[in-house]
Short mmCIF file of C-alpha atoms in Angstrom, two decimals:
data_model
loop_
_atom_site.label_atom_id
_atom_site.label_comp_id
_atom_site.label_asym_id
_atom_site.label_seq_id
_atom_site.Cartn_x
_atom_site.Cartn_y
_atom_site.Cartn_z
CA MET A 1 -59.25 4.02 -35.14
CA ILE A 2 -62.43 2.94 -33.35
CA PRO A 3 -65.39 5.19 -34.29
CA ASN A 4 -66.62 7.35 -31.39
CA ILE A 5 -63.72 6.04 -29.36
CA LEU A 6 -64.39 8.32 -26.39
CA SER A 7 -67.94 7.00 -26.06
CA VAL A 8 -66.61 3.45 -26.20
CA LEU A 9 -64.04 4.34 -23.54
CA VAL A 10 -66.60 5.93 -21.22
CA PHE A 11 -69.40 3.38 -21.49
CA LEU A 12 -67.46 0.12 -21.78
CA PRO A 13 -67.22 -0.13 -17.95
CA LEU A 14 -70.98 0.37 -17.73
CA LEU A 15 -71.44 -2.52 -20.16
CA GLY A 16 -69.17 -4.62 -17.97
CA ALA A 17 -71.31 -3.74 -14.94
CA LEU A 18 -74.45 -4.86 -16.79
CA ILE A 19 -72.79 -8.16 -17.70
CA ILE A 20 -71.82 -8.73 -14.07
CA LEU A 21 -75.45 -8.20 -13.04
CA THR A 22 -76.40 -11.27 -15.09
CA ILE A 23 -73.84 -13.52 -13.36
CA PRO A 24 -75.02 -15.53 -10.31
CA ASN A 25 -73.62 -14.33 -6.98
CA GLU A 26 -71.82 -17.58 -6.23
CA HIS A 27 -69.59 -17.29 -9.32
CA LYS A 28 -67.22 -14.86 -7.65
CA ASN A 29 -64.18 -15.71 -9.77
CA VAL A 30 -66.15 -15.11 -12.97
CA ILE A 31 -67.33 -11.76 -11.64
CA ARG A 32 -63.76 -10.77 -10.74
CA SER A 33 -62.57 -11.84 -14.19
CA VAL A 34 -65.23 -9.81 -16.01
CA ALA A 35 -64.43 -6.72 -13.92
CA GLY A 36 -60.70 -7.18 -14.46
CA ILE A 37 -61.01 -7.75 -18.22
CA THR A 38 -63.39 -4.81 -18.63
CA SER A 39 -61.12 -2.41 -16.78
CA PHE A 40 -58.05 -3.72 -18.63
CA VAL A 41 -59.66 -3.28 -22.06
CA THR A 42 -60.71 0.23 -21.01
CA LEU A 43 -57.08 0.88 -20.08
CA ILE A 44 -55.91 -0.38 -23.48
CA ILE A 45 -58.37 1.92 -25.28
CA SER A 46 -57.15 4.91 -23.25
CA VAL A 47 -53.55 4.05 -24.21
CA ILE A 48 -54.61 3.92 -27.89
CA VAL A 49 -56.13 7.39 -27.55
CA TRP A 50 -52.92 8.56 -25.82
CA ASN A 51 -50.76 7.24 -28.67
CA VAL A 52 -52.91 8.74 -31.43
CA PHE A 53 -53.34 12.08 -29.64
CA ASN A 54 -51.78 14.91 -31.68
CA ARG A 55 -49.30 16.65 -29.39
CA SER A 56 -48.75 19.61 -31.75
CA THR A 57 -52.38 20.73 -32.08
CA ALA A 58 -54.33 22.90 -29.68
CA GLY A 59 -58.03 22.39 -29.03
CA MET A 60 -60.22 19.35 -28.59
CA GLN A 61 -59.53 16.05 -30.33
CA PHE A 62 -61.69 12.95 -30.95
CA ALA A 63 -64.67 15.29 -30.68
CA GLU A 64 -68.22 13.92 -30.62
CA ASN A 65 -71.27 16.17 -30.81
CA TYR A 66 -74.87 14.97 -30.92
CA THR A 67 -78.09 16.70 -29.96
CA TRP A 68 -79.44 14.93 -26.91
CA ILE A 69 -82.41 16.92 -25.56
CA ASP A 70 -83.75 19.83 -27.62
CA LEU A 71 -86.04 22.16 -25.66
CA GLY A 72 -86.16 24.82 -28.33
CA PHE A 73 -84.59 27.64 -26.34
CA VAL A 74 -81.64 25.43 -25.38
CA SER A 75 -80.21 22.07 -26.41
CA PHE A 76 -78.58 19.58 -24.08
CA ASN A 77 -75.89 18.12 -26.29
CA TYR A 78 -73.81 14.99 -25.96
CA GLN A 79 -70.41 16.59 -26.51
CA LEU A 80 -67.11 14.86 -25.78
CA GLY A 81 -63.50 15.71 -26.48
CA VAL A 82 -59.99 15.60 -25.03
CA ASP A 83 -57.08 18.02 -24.95
CA GLY A 84 -53.73 18.21 -23.17
CA LEU A 85 -55.43 18.82 -19.81
CA SER A 86 -57.83 15.88 -19.88
CA MET A 87 -55.72 13.35 -21.80
CA PRO A 88 -53.27 12.51 -18.96
CA LEU A 89 -56.12 12.31 -16.46
CA LEU A 90 -57.98 9.83 -18.67
CA VAL A 91 -55.00 7.47 -18.67
CA LEU A 92 -54.40 8.04 -14.95
CA THR A 93 -58.03 7.06 -14.29
CA THR A 94 -57.93 3.83 -16.26
CA ILE A 95 -54.58 2.76 -14.79
CA VAL A 96 -55.46 3.45 -11.15
CA THR A 97 -58.92 1.87 -11.49
CA PHE A 98 -57.56 -1.27 -13.16
CA LEU A 99 -54.94 -1.64 -10.43
CA GLY A 100 -57.61 -0.94 -7.81
CA ILE A 101 -59.68 -3.79 -9.22
CA VAL A 102 -56.59 -6.04 -9.14
CA ALA A 103 -56.12 -5.01 -5.51
CA SER A 104 -59.72 -5.98 -4.75
CA VAL A 105 -58.76 -9.58 -4.01
CA SER A 106 -59.28 -8.65 -0.36
CA ILE A 107 -63.01 -8.09 -1.00
CA LYS A 108 -64.82 -11.28 0.03
CA ASP A 109 -68.40 -10.20 0.73
CA ARG A 110 -71.06 -9.00 -1.73
CA VAL A 111 -68.52 -9.29 -4.53
CA LYS A 112 -71.06 -8.80 -7.31
CA GLU A 113 -72.35 -5.48 -5.95
CA TYR A 114 -68.83 -4.27 -5.27
CA PHE A 115 -67.57 -4.68 -8.82
CA VAL A 116 -70.77 -3.26 -10.31
CA TRP A 117 -70.23 -0.10 -8.28
CA MET A 118 -66.54 0.00 -9.20
CA LEU A 119 -67.29 -0.11 -12.93
CA ILE A 120 -70.07 2.48 -12.66
CA LEU A 121 -67.60 4.68 -10.79
CA LEU A 122 -65.11 4.27 -13.64
CA THR A 123 -67.71 5.39 -16.20
CA GLY A 124 -68.47 8.48 -14.12
CA MET A 125 -64.83 9.46 -13.69
CA LEU A 126 -64.01 9.03 -17.38
CA GLY A 127 -67.12 11.00 -18.33
CA VAL A 128 -66.06 13.96 -16.20
CA PHE A 129 -62.75 14.25 -18.05
CA VAL A 130 -64.23 14.15 -21.58
CA ALA A 131 -67.58 16.00 -21.20
CA LEU A 132 -67.72 19.39 -22.93
CA ASP A 133 -71.39 20.08 -22.20
CA MET A 134 -72.07 21.64 -18.81
CA PHE A 135 -75.11 19.47 -18.09
CA LEU A 136 -73.32 16.29 -19.18
CA PHE A 137 -70.32 17.21 -17.03
CA PHE A 138 -72.61 17.67 -14.03
CA LEU A 139 -74.30 14.29 -14.60
CA PHE A 140 -70.98 12.45 -14.78
CA PHE A 141 -69.68 14.37 -11.77
CA GLU A 142 -72.71 13.30 -9.74
CA LEU A 143 -72.45 9.74 -11.02
CA THR A 144 -69.16 9.33 -9.15
CA LEU A 145 -70.71 10.19 -5.76
CA ILE A 146 -73.16 7.30 -5.38
CA PRO A 147 -70.76 4.40 -6.14
CA MET A 148 -68.10 5.74 -3.78
CA PHE A 149 -70.76 6.31 -1.10
CA PHE A 150 -71.81 2.65 -1.26
CA ILE A 151 -68.25 1.32 -1.55
CA ILE A 152 -67.23 3.16 1.63
CA GLY A 153 -70.55 2.51 3.41
CA ILE A 154 -70.67 -1.25 2.73
CA TRP A 155 -67.04 -2.42 2.50
CA GLY A 156 -65.41 0.17 4.76
CA GLY A 157 -64.13 0.03 8.32
CA SER A 158 -65.81 0.20 11.71
CA GLN A 159 -67.14 3.75 11.20
CA LYS A 160 -67.98 3.30 7.54
CA GLU A 161 -71.52 4.69 7.69
CA TYR A 162 -70.35 7.92 9.33
CA ALA A 163 -67.54 8.37 6.80
CA ALA A 164 -69.78 7.52 3.84
CA PHE A 165 -72.49 10.00 4.81
CA LYS A 166 -69.93 12.69 5.59
CA PHE A 167 -68.42 12.14 2.13
CA LEU A 168 -71.85 12.32 0.52
CA ILE A 169 -72.97 15.44 2.41
CA TYR A 170 -69.79 17.42 1.79
CA THR A 171 -69.42 16.51 -1.87
CA GLY A 172 -73.18 16.77 -2.41
CA LEU A 173 -73.18 20.32 -1.05
CA GLY A 174 -70.23 21.11 -3.29
CA SER A 175 -72.20 19.80 -6.25
CA ALA A 176 -75.19 21.93 -5.28
CA VAL A 177 -72.99 25.03 -5.26
CA MET A 178 -71.57 23.99 -8.64
CA LEU A 179 -75.09 23.62 -10.07
CA ILE A 180 -75.98 27.15 -8.91
CA ALA A 181 -72.82 28.48 -10.58
CA PHE A 182 -73.57 26.58 -13.79
CA PHE A 183 -77.12 27.92 -13.94
CA ALA A 184 -75.92 31.49 -13.40
CA MET A 185 -73.21 31.06 -16.04
CA PHE A 186 -75.69 29.67 -18.55
CA TYR A 187 -78.35 32.30 -17.88
CA GLN A 188 -76.02 35.30 -18.16
CA GLY A 189 -74.42 33.84 -21.28
CA ALA A 190 -77.87 33.37 -22.83
CA VAL A 191 -78.84 36.97 -22.05
CA ALA A 192 -75.58 38.29 -23.45
CA GLU A 193 -75.28 36.30 -26.64
CA GLU A 194 -76.39 32.67 -26.90
CA ALA A 195 -78.10 29.96 -24.85
CA THR A 196 -75.36 27.32 -24.78
CA LEU A 197 -74.04 24.76 -22.35
CA ASN A 198 -70.80 24.15 -24.21
CA PHE A 199 -67.72 25.03 -22.17
CA LEU A 200 -65.73 26.23 -25.18
CA ARG A 201 -68.53 28.45 -26.49
CA LEU A 202 -69.14 29.87 -23.01
CA ALA A 203 -65.45 30.78 -22.80
CA GLU A 204 -65.83 32.79 -26.02
CA ILE A 205 -68.98 34.53 -24.78
CA TYR A 206 -67.43 35.49 -21.45
CA ALA A 207 -64.24 36.70 -23.12
CA ASN A 208 -66.08 38.92 -25.62
CA PRO A 209 -65.64 42.61 -24.60
CA ALA A 210 -68.92 43.44 -26.34
CA ASN A 211 -70.77 41.52 -23.60
CA ALA A 212 -69.21 43.46 -20.72
CA HIS A 213 -72.36 45.54 -20.16
CA ILE A 214 -74.28 42.32 -19.37
CA ILE A 215 -71.54 40.10 -17.96
CA SER A 216 -69.94 42.56 -15.55
CA ASP A 217 -66.65 42.06 -13.73
CA ALA A 218 -68.55 41.91 -10.44
CA PHE A 219 -70.76 39.10 -11.76
CA LYS A 220 -67.75 37.19 -13.09
CA ALA A 221 -65.95 37.62 -9.76
CA GLY A 222 -68.91 36.21 -7.85
CA LEU A 223 -69.22 33.38 -10.37
CA PHE A 224 -65.55 32.46 -10.05
CA ILE A 225 -65.72 32.44 -6.25
CA THR A 226 -68.78 30.16 -6.40
CA LEU A 227 -67.05 27.78 -8.80
CA PHE A 228 -63.91 27.83 -6.67
CA VAL A 229 -65.85 26.85 -3.54
CA ALA A 230 -67.66 24.08 -5.44
CA PHE A 231 -64.45 22.48 -6.66
CA ALA A 232 -62.55 23.26 -3.43
CA VAL A 233 -64.67 20.65 -1.64
CA LYS A 234 -63.56 17.90 -4.01
CA LEU A 235 -59.90 18.95 -4.30
CA PRO A 236 -60.02 19.42 -1.19
CA ILE A 237 -58.91 22.87 -0.06
CA PHE A 238 -58.81 24.09 3.52
CA PRO A 239 -61.30 24.54 5.22
CA PHE A 240 -63.46 22.18 3.09
CA HIS A 241 -61.19 19.19 3.64
CA THR A 242 -62.53 17.52 6.78
CA TRP A 243 -64.45 14.78 4.94
CA LEU A 244 -61.28 13.40 3.36
CA PRO A 245 -59.36 11.84 6.30
CA ASP A 246 -62.48 10.02 7.54
CA ALA A 247 -63.31 8.76 4.05
CA HIS A 248 -59.76 7.51 3.49
CA VAL A 249 -59.40 5.80 6.85
CA GLN A 250 -62.72 3.97 6.57
CA ALA A 251 -62.61 3.15 2.84
CA PRO A 252 -61.34 -0.24 1.66
CA THR A 253 -57.88 -0.11 0.12
CA PRO A 254 -58.97 -0.05 -3.58
CA ALA A 255 -61.41 2.78 -2.84
CA SER A 256 -58.67 4.77 -1.10
CA MET A 257 -56.44 4.27 -4.15
CA ILE A 258 -59.13 5.65 -6.46
CA LEU A 259 -60.24 8.38 -4.07
CA ALA A 260 -56.72 9.81 -3.77
CA GLY A 261 -55.57 8.85 -7.25
CA VAL A 262 -58.52 10.12 -9.29
CA LEU A 263 -61.49 11.64 -7.42
CA LEU A 264 -59.47 14.47 -5.87
CA LYS A 265 -58.15 15.30 -9.33
CA MET A 266 -61.70 15.89 -10.54
CA GLY A 267 -61.86 18.97 -8.31
CA ALA A 268 -58.62 20.37 -9.72
CA TYR A 269 -59.67 19.50 -13.27
CA GLY A 270 -63.02 21.27 -12.83
CA LEU A 271 -61.27 24.35 -11.46
CA LEU A 272 -58.84 24.45 -14.40
CA ARG A 273 -61.37 23.55 -17.08
CA VAL A 274 -64.27 25.74 -15.94
CA GLY A 275 -62.82 28.35 -13.59
CA PHE A 276 -59.53 29.06 -15.39
CA GLY A 277 -60.86 28.08 -18.81
CA ILE A 278 -63.97 30.28 -18.91
CA LEU A 279 -62.95 33.02 -16.46
CA PRO A 280 -59.17 33.38 -16.84
CA ASP A 281 -59.27 37.10 -15.99
CA GLN A 282 -60.93 36.33 -12.66
CA ALA A 283 -58.55 33.45 -11.98
CA ALA A 284 -55.68 35.90 -12.46
CA LYS A 285 -57.42 38.49 -10.25
CA PHE A 286 -57.74 35.96 -7.41
CA ALA A 287 -54.36 34.31 -8.06
CA PHE A 288 -52.82 35.79 -4.91
CA LEU A 289 -55.56 34.34 -2.70
CA ILE A 290 -55.37 31.00 -4.51
CA ALA A 291 -51.62 30.90 -3.90
CA ILE A 292 -52.13 31.72 -0.22
CA LEU A 293 -54.66 28.89 0.08
CA GLY A 294 -52.15 26.63 -1.64
CA VAL A 295 -49.53 27.49 0.98
CA VAL A 296 -52.07 26.92 3.77
CA ASN A 297 -52.92 23.51 2.31
CA ILE A 298 -49.25 22.57 2.05
CA ILE A 299 -48.27 23.63 5.57
CA TYR A 300 -51.51 22.70 7.34
CA GLY A 301 -51.71 19.24 5.76
CA ALA A 302 -48.05 18.57 6.52
CA LEU A 303 -48.34 19.66 10.16
CA LEU A 304 -51.38 17.43 10.70
CA ALA A 305 -49.62 14.52 9.00
CA LEU A 306 -46.65 15.03 11.31
CA VAL A 307 -48.69 14.32 14.46
CA GLN A 308 -50.73 11.36 13.19
CA LYS A 309 -50.46 8.00 14.93
CA ASP A 310 -52.49 6.18 12.24
CA LEU A 311 -50.39 5.52 9.11
CA LYS A 312 -53.38 5.68 6.75
CA LYS A 313 -54.53 8.99 8.22
CA LEU A 314 -50.99 10.32 7.79
CA VAL A 315 -51.15 9.50 4.07
CA ALA A 316 -54.60 11.13 3.87
CA TYR A 317 -53.32 14.42 5.31
CA SER A 318 -50.32 14.11 3.03
CA SER A 319 -52.74 14.19 0.09
CA ILE A 320 -54.24 17.46 1.33
CA SER A 321 -50.75 18.92 1.58
CA HIS A 322 -49.74 17.81 -1.90
CA MET A 323 -52.89 19.23 -3.48
CA GLY A 324 -51.68 22.62 -2.28
CA ILE A 325 -48.86 22.34 -4.81
CA VAL A 326 -51.49 22.14 -7.57
CA LEU A 327 -53.00 25.44 -6.40
CA LEU A 328 -49.57 27.04 -6.10
CA GLY A 329 -48.53 26.09 -9.62
CA ALA A 330 -51.83 27.03 -11.24
CA ALA A 331 -52.01 30.38 -9.44
CA SER A 332 -48.63 31.41 -10.85
CA PHE A 333 -50.07 31.71 -14.37
CA THR A 334 -46.68 30.78 -15.78
CA THR A 335 -45.96 27.96 -18.21
CA GLN A 336 -43.74 26.15 -15.71
CA GLY A 337 -46.19 26.57 -12.86
CA MET A 338 -49.17 25.32 -14.85
CA GLN A 339 -47.09 22.36 -16.07
CA GLY A 340 -46.17 21.66 -12.45
CA ALA A 341 -49.84 21.71 -11.43
CA ILE A 342 -50.81 19.16 -14.08
CA PHE A 343 -47.69 17.08 -13.40
CA GLN A 344 -48.64 17.05 -9.73
CA LEU A 345 -52.15 15.79 -10.53
CA VAL A 346 -50.74 12.82 -12.41
CA SER A 347 -47.72 12.24 -10.17
CA HIS A 348 -49.69 12.36 -6.94
CA GLY A 349 -52.31 10.08 -8.49
CA PHE A 350 -49.76 7.31 -8.90
CA ILE A 351 -47.83 7.96 -5.67
CA ALA A 352 -50.91 8.23 -3.44
CA ALA A 353 -52.43 5.10 -4.96
CA LEU A 354 -49.19 3.22 -4.23
CA LEU A 355 -48.99 4.55 -0.66
CA PHE A 356 -52.58 3.57 0.13
CA PHE A 357 -52.07 0.14 -1.44
CA MET A 358 -48.97 -0.45 0.68
CA VAL A 359 -50.74 0.68 3.87
CA GLY A 360 -53.63 -1.64 3.04
CA ALA A 361 -51.34 -4.60 2.36
CA ILE A 362 -49.55 -4.08 5.67
CA TYR A 363 -52.82 -3.65 7.57
CA GLU A 364 -54.14 -6.90 6.09
CA ARG A 365 -51.20 -8.71 7.68
CA THR A 366 -50.77 -6.85 10.96
CA HIS A 367 -54.41 -5.79 11.58
CA THR A 368 -53.21 -2.41 12.77
CA ARG A 369 -52.41 0.95 11.23
CA MET A 370 -50.92 2.40 14.40
CA ILE A 371 -47.36 3.48 13.65
CA GLU A 372 -46.12 2.54 17.11
CA ASP A 373 -47.15 -1.09 16.48
CA LEU A 374 -45.39 -1.43 13.12
CA GLY A 375 -41.71 -1.28 13.96
CA GLY A 376 -39.10 -3.38 12.17
CA LEU A 377 -41.25 -4.48 9.23
CA SER A 378 -38.21 -4.62 6.95
CA LYS A 379 -36.98 -7.61 8.94
CA THR A 380 -40.08 -9.72 8.36
CA ILE A 381 -41.65 -8.38 5.12
CA PRO A 382 -38.68 -6.74 3.35
CA ILE A 383 -40.35 -6.49 -0.09
CA LEU A 384 -43.50 -4.76 1.15
CA ALA A 385 -41.42 -2.53 3.43
CA GLY A 386 -39.14 -1.68 0.50
CA PHE A 387 -42.00 -0.63 -1.75
CA LEU A 388 -43.50 1.40 1.10
CA LEU A 389 -40.19 3.19 1.55
CA ALA A 390 -39.91 3.82 -2.21
CA ALA A 391 -43.42 5.27 -2.29
CA ALA A 392 -42.55 7.55 0.63
CA MET A 393 -39.39 8.74 -1.14
CA ALA A 394 -41.45 9.51 -4.25
CA SER A 395 -43.86 11.54 -2.12
CA VAL A 396 -40.95 13.43 -0.54
CA GLY A 397 -39.81 14.41 -4.04
CA LEU A 398 -36.68 12.33 -4.47
CA PRO A 399 -34.86 13.21 -7.74
CA GLY A 400 -35.55 10.58 -10.39
CA MET A 401 -39.17 10.25 -9.33
CA SER A 402 -42.24 12.10 -10.57
CA GLY A 403 -42.79 14.03 -7.35
CA PHE A 404 -39.51 15.86 -7.86
CA VAL A 405 -40.46 17.03 -11.36
CA SER A 406 -43.91 18.30 -10.38
CA GLU A 407 -42.67 20.15 -7.29
CA LEU A 408 -39.72 21.65 -9.16
CA LEU A 409 -41.94 22.99 -11.95
CA ALA A 410 -44.57 24.34 -9.54
CA PHE A 411 -41.96 26.19 -7.46
CA MET A 412 -40.19 27.50 -10.56
CA GLY A 413 -43.55 28.83 -11.66
CA ILE A 414 -44.38 30.59 -8.41
CA PHE A 415 -40.86 32.06 -8.16
CA GLY A 416 -41.26 33.45 -11.68
CA ALA A 417 -44.82 34.71 -11.27
CA SER A 418 -45.53 38.27 -12.34
CA PRO A 419 -45.83 40.68 -9.39
CA ASP A 420 -48.93 42.07 -11.10
CA ILE A 421 -50.62 38.69 -10.57
CA ILE A 422 -49.04 37.56 -7.31
CA PRO A 423 -47.43 40.25 -5.14
CA ALA A 424 -44.57 38.91 -3.00
CA ALA A 425 -44.53 35.69 -5.03
CA LYS A 426 -41.00 34.81 -3.90
CA THR A 427 -41.97 35.16 -0.24
CA ILE A 428 -44.96 32.88 -0.81
CA ALA A 429 -42.67 30.36 -2.52
CA VAL A 430 -40.19 30.40 0.39
CA VAL A 431 -42.97 29.82 2.93
CA ALA A 432 -44.43 27.03 0.80
CA ALA A 433 -40.99 25.42 0.61
CA LEU A 434 -41.24 24.81 4.35
CA GLY A 435 -43.90 22.26 3.43
CA ILE A 436 -41.27 20.27 1.51
CA ILE A 437 -39.16 20.13 4.67
CA LEU A 438 -42.17 19.08 6.75
CA THR A 439 -43.07 16.43 4.17
CA ALA A 440 -39.60 14.93 4.46
CA ALA A 441 -39.91 15.10 8.25
CA TYR A 442 -43.22 13.29 8.66
CA LEU A 443 -42.59 10.66 5.99
CA LEU A 444 -39.02 9.84 6.99
CA TRP A 445 -40.03 9.74 10.65
CA ALA A 446 -42.94 7.44 9.81
CA MET A 447 -40.67 5.16 7.75
CA GLN A 448 -38.10 5.06 10.56
CA ARG A 449 -40.79 3.93 13.01
CA THR A 450 -42.45 1.38 10.71
CA THR A 451 -39.90 -0.23 8.41
CA PHE A 452 -36.95 0.07 10.79
CA GLY A 453 -36.53 0.01 14.54
CA GLN A 454 -37.32 -2.85 16.88
CA LEU A 455 -39.51 -5.63 15.49
CA HIS A 456 -42.77 -6.15 17.35
CA GLN A 457 -43.14 -9.77 18.38
CA SER A 458 -46.65 -9.95 16.92
CA ASN A 459 -45.21 -9.08 13.49
CA ALA A 460 -42.42 -11.68 13.53
CA HIS A 461 -44.05 -14.17 11.15
CA LEU A 462 -45.81 -12.16 8.48
CA GLU A 463 -46.28 -13.19 4.85
CA ASP A 464 -44.41 -11.02 2.40
CA ALA A 465 -45.77 -9.80 -0.94
CA ARG A 466 -48.04 -12.21 -2.81
CA PRO A 467 -47.70 -12.59 -6.61
CA ILE A 468 -50.91 -10.64 -7.32
CA GLU A 469 -49.66 -7.73 -5.22
CA TYR A 470 -46.62 -7.24 -7.42
CA ILE A 471 -48.86 -5.98 -10.25
CA PRO A 472 -50.01 -2.71 -8.59
CA MET A 473 -46.70 -2.25 -6.76
CA ILE A 474 -44.46 -2.57 -9.81
CA CYS A 475 -46.81 -0.69 -12.16
CA LEU A 476 -47.34 2.31 -9.88
CA LEU A 477 -43.70 2.58 -8.83
CA GLY A 478 -42.57 2.05 -12.41
CA LEU A 479 -44.79 4.86 -13.70
CA THR A 480 -43.55 7.15 -10.94
CA ILE A 481 -39.94 6.51 -11.96
CA LEU A 482 -40.76 6.75 -15.69
CA ILE A 483 -42.20 10.25 -15.32
CA GLY A 484 -39.32 11.19 -13.03
CA VAL A 485 -36.56 10.21 -15.46
CA TYR A 486 -38.44 10.97 -18.69
CA PRO A 487 -40.87 13.84 -17.98
CA ALA A 488 -41.24 14.55 -21.71
CA ILE A 489 -43.66 11.61 -21.89
CA LEU A 490 -46.13 13.86 -20.07
CA SER A 491 -44.95 17.37 -20.95
CA ASP A 492 -45.26 16.71 -24.69
CA VAL A 493 -48.97 16.05 -24.22
CA ILE A 494 -49.80 19.01 -21.98
CA ASN A 495 -47.56 21.78 -23.40
CA ILE A 496 -49.90 23.21 -26.05
CA THR A 497 -52.85 23.31 -23.63
CA VAL A 498 -50.73 24.88 -20.88
CA ILE A 499 -49.56 27.63 -23.25
CA ASP A 500 -53.17 28.25 -24.28
CA ILE A 501 -54.32 28.62 -20.64
CA VAL A 502 -51.49 30.96 -19.70
CA SER A 503 -51.84 33.06 -22.87
CA LYS A 504 -55.44 33.95 -22.00
CA ILE A 505 -54.20 36.50 -19.50
CA GLY A 506 -51.26 37.57 -21.61
CA GLY A 507 -48.70 35.55 -19.64
#
């Protein structure tokens, strides 16, 4: 085993970025090779961690703990670790980013800057999922904003500056709210018992009944609401979602893959790690409202997707809808529901990345994303059209694909939720199920109008899939099918952590 393997995993992409900075701009192929090799080696290391990860042990593994900044009254520590919640997201991040870099063959301008930002972004995302110190988590969380801002703002579409600044403002405000919540959490914990920034220690302090006279229920309720709003922006949850469609539509294809595949999951991860992890009693108290917001996300996102004329914007609103399933499963506070929420994070990461890649590949050939201009693609580019259709079926929740497993578990969880936590849980589940019908409606209708129907004359002589494009297509679709037919590959990793989360409120 590599010593300090999590540090190696997190900072290897940063080393790759520094190497790229030393390469002359004109050596574009060398730059691409260094970025590709760096991201691939990072992927291999994450797979090693996955294989060695002990599935029968609760708590953090591969822990690293070093004093970083000691101010006397408080220490900022470099603390890393992984458990069943963060482990799948680590591997998801390395896979999607590597495939995003493979898909970056379409990037022709300012190649050096582009791959530097991509590798810095990878370091930030990995850091978020392994950081156990509140300050370190915040730094990594912020580190992801700047690279994505520049990637959208420089290599995006015609309204890239508008989309980039909207992304930065919304997510920056969310981060500001998160910082306020973190400071309040630290301060009250220090007054009650100990000045610590460690998530696990804070969970103990806030769970200690002896501290109730200092850490009141009213304070914890306000703290949970603040944290929820902070992470709701990134997830995103209605009504904090409006930055997402613009960012997706204007972002280059690899950025859209990473944005949907990984960055949205950071919001859900933060909510589960910090909100549910440190304040489980408040999460249970607000479970009904969280479930309602989940239903709103599902229905609202699906209805907006149904009326879209732009295929990429349709997929963007589809992401908002599918993130509602995460809220629904987590709010149930049942083992199945929480499993479904985590399954959905991973499943949607692969499916959304594949959908955005397919939309990008088709746009590169047709120079349009308008659904009405994309009829009959199966007649001229049958392979690309076939993979697009398969990705859509995975998003619908076709049995044998990962989307089916995650949705089934989430809905089993909400149907079985305790009425003490979620009143009228079955009614909520039935209403949310309408979103599944709407999802099938907008995706099947979109596929009927794009892959089938009458062929537009302008699309009669298109080039089908190139060899390099088979790598992301086969990998992402293959992983979606693997989880769908063998869900134990994921459930074995998350089970102990899920049980631990649910048990904190006696579920």
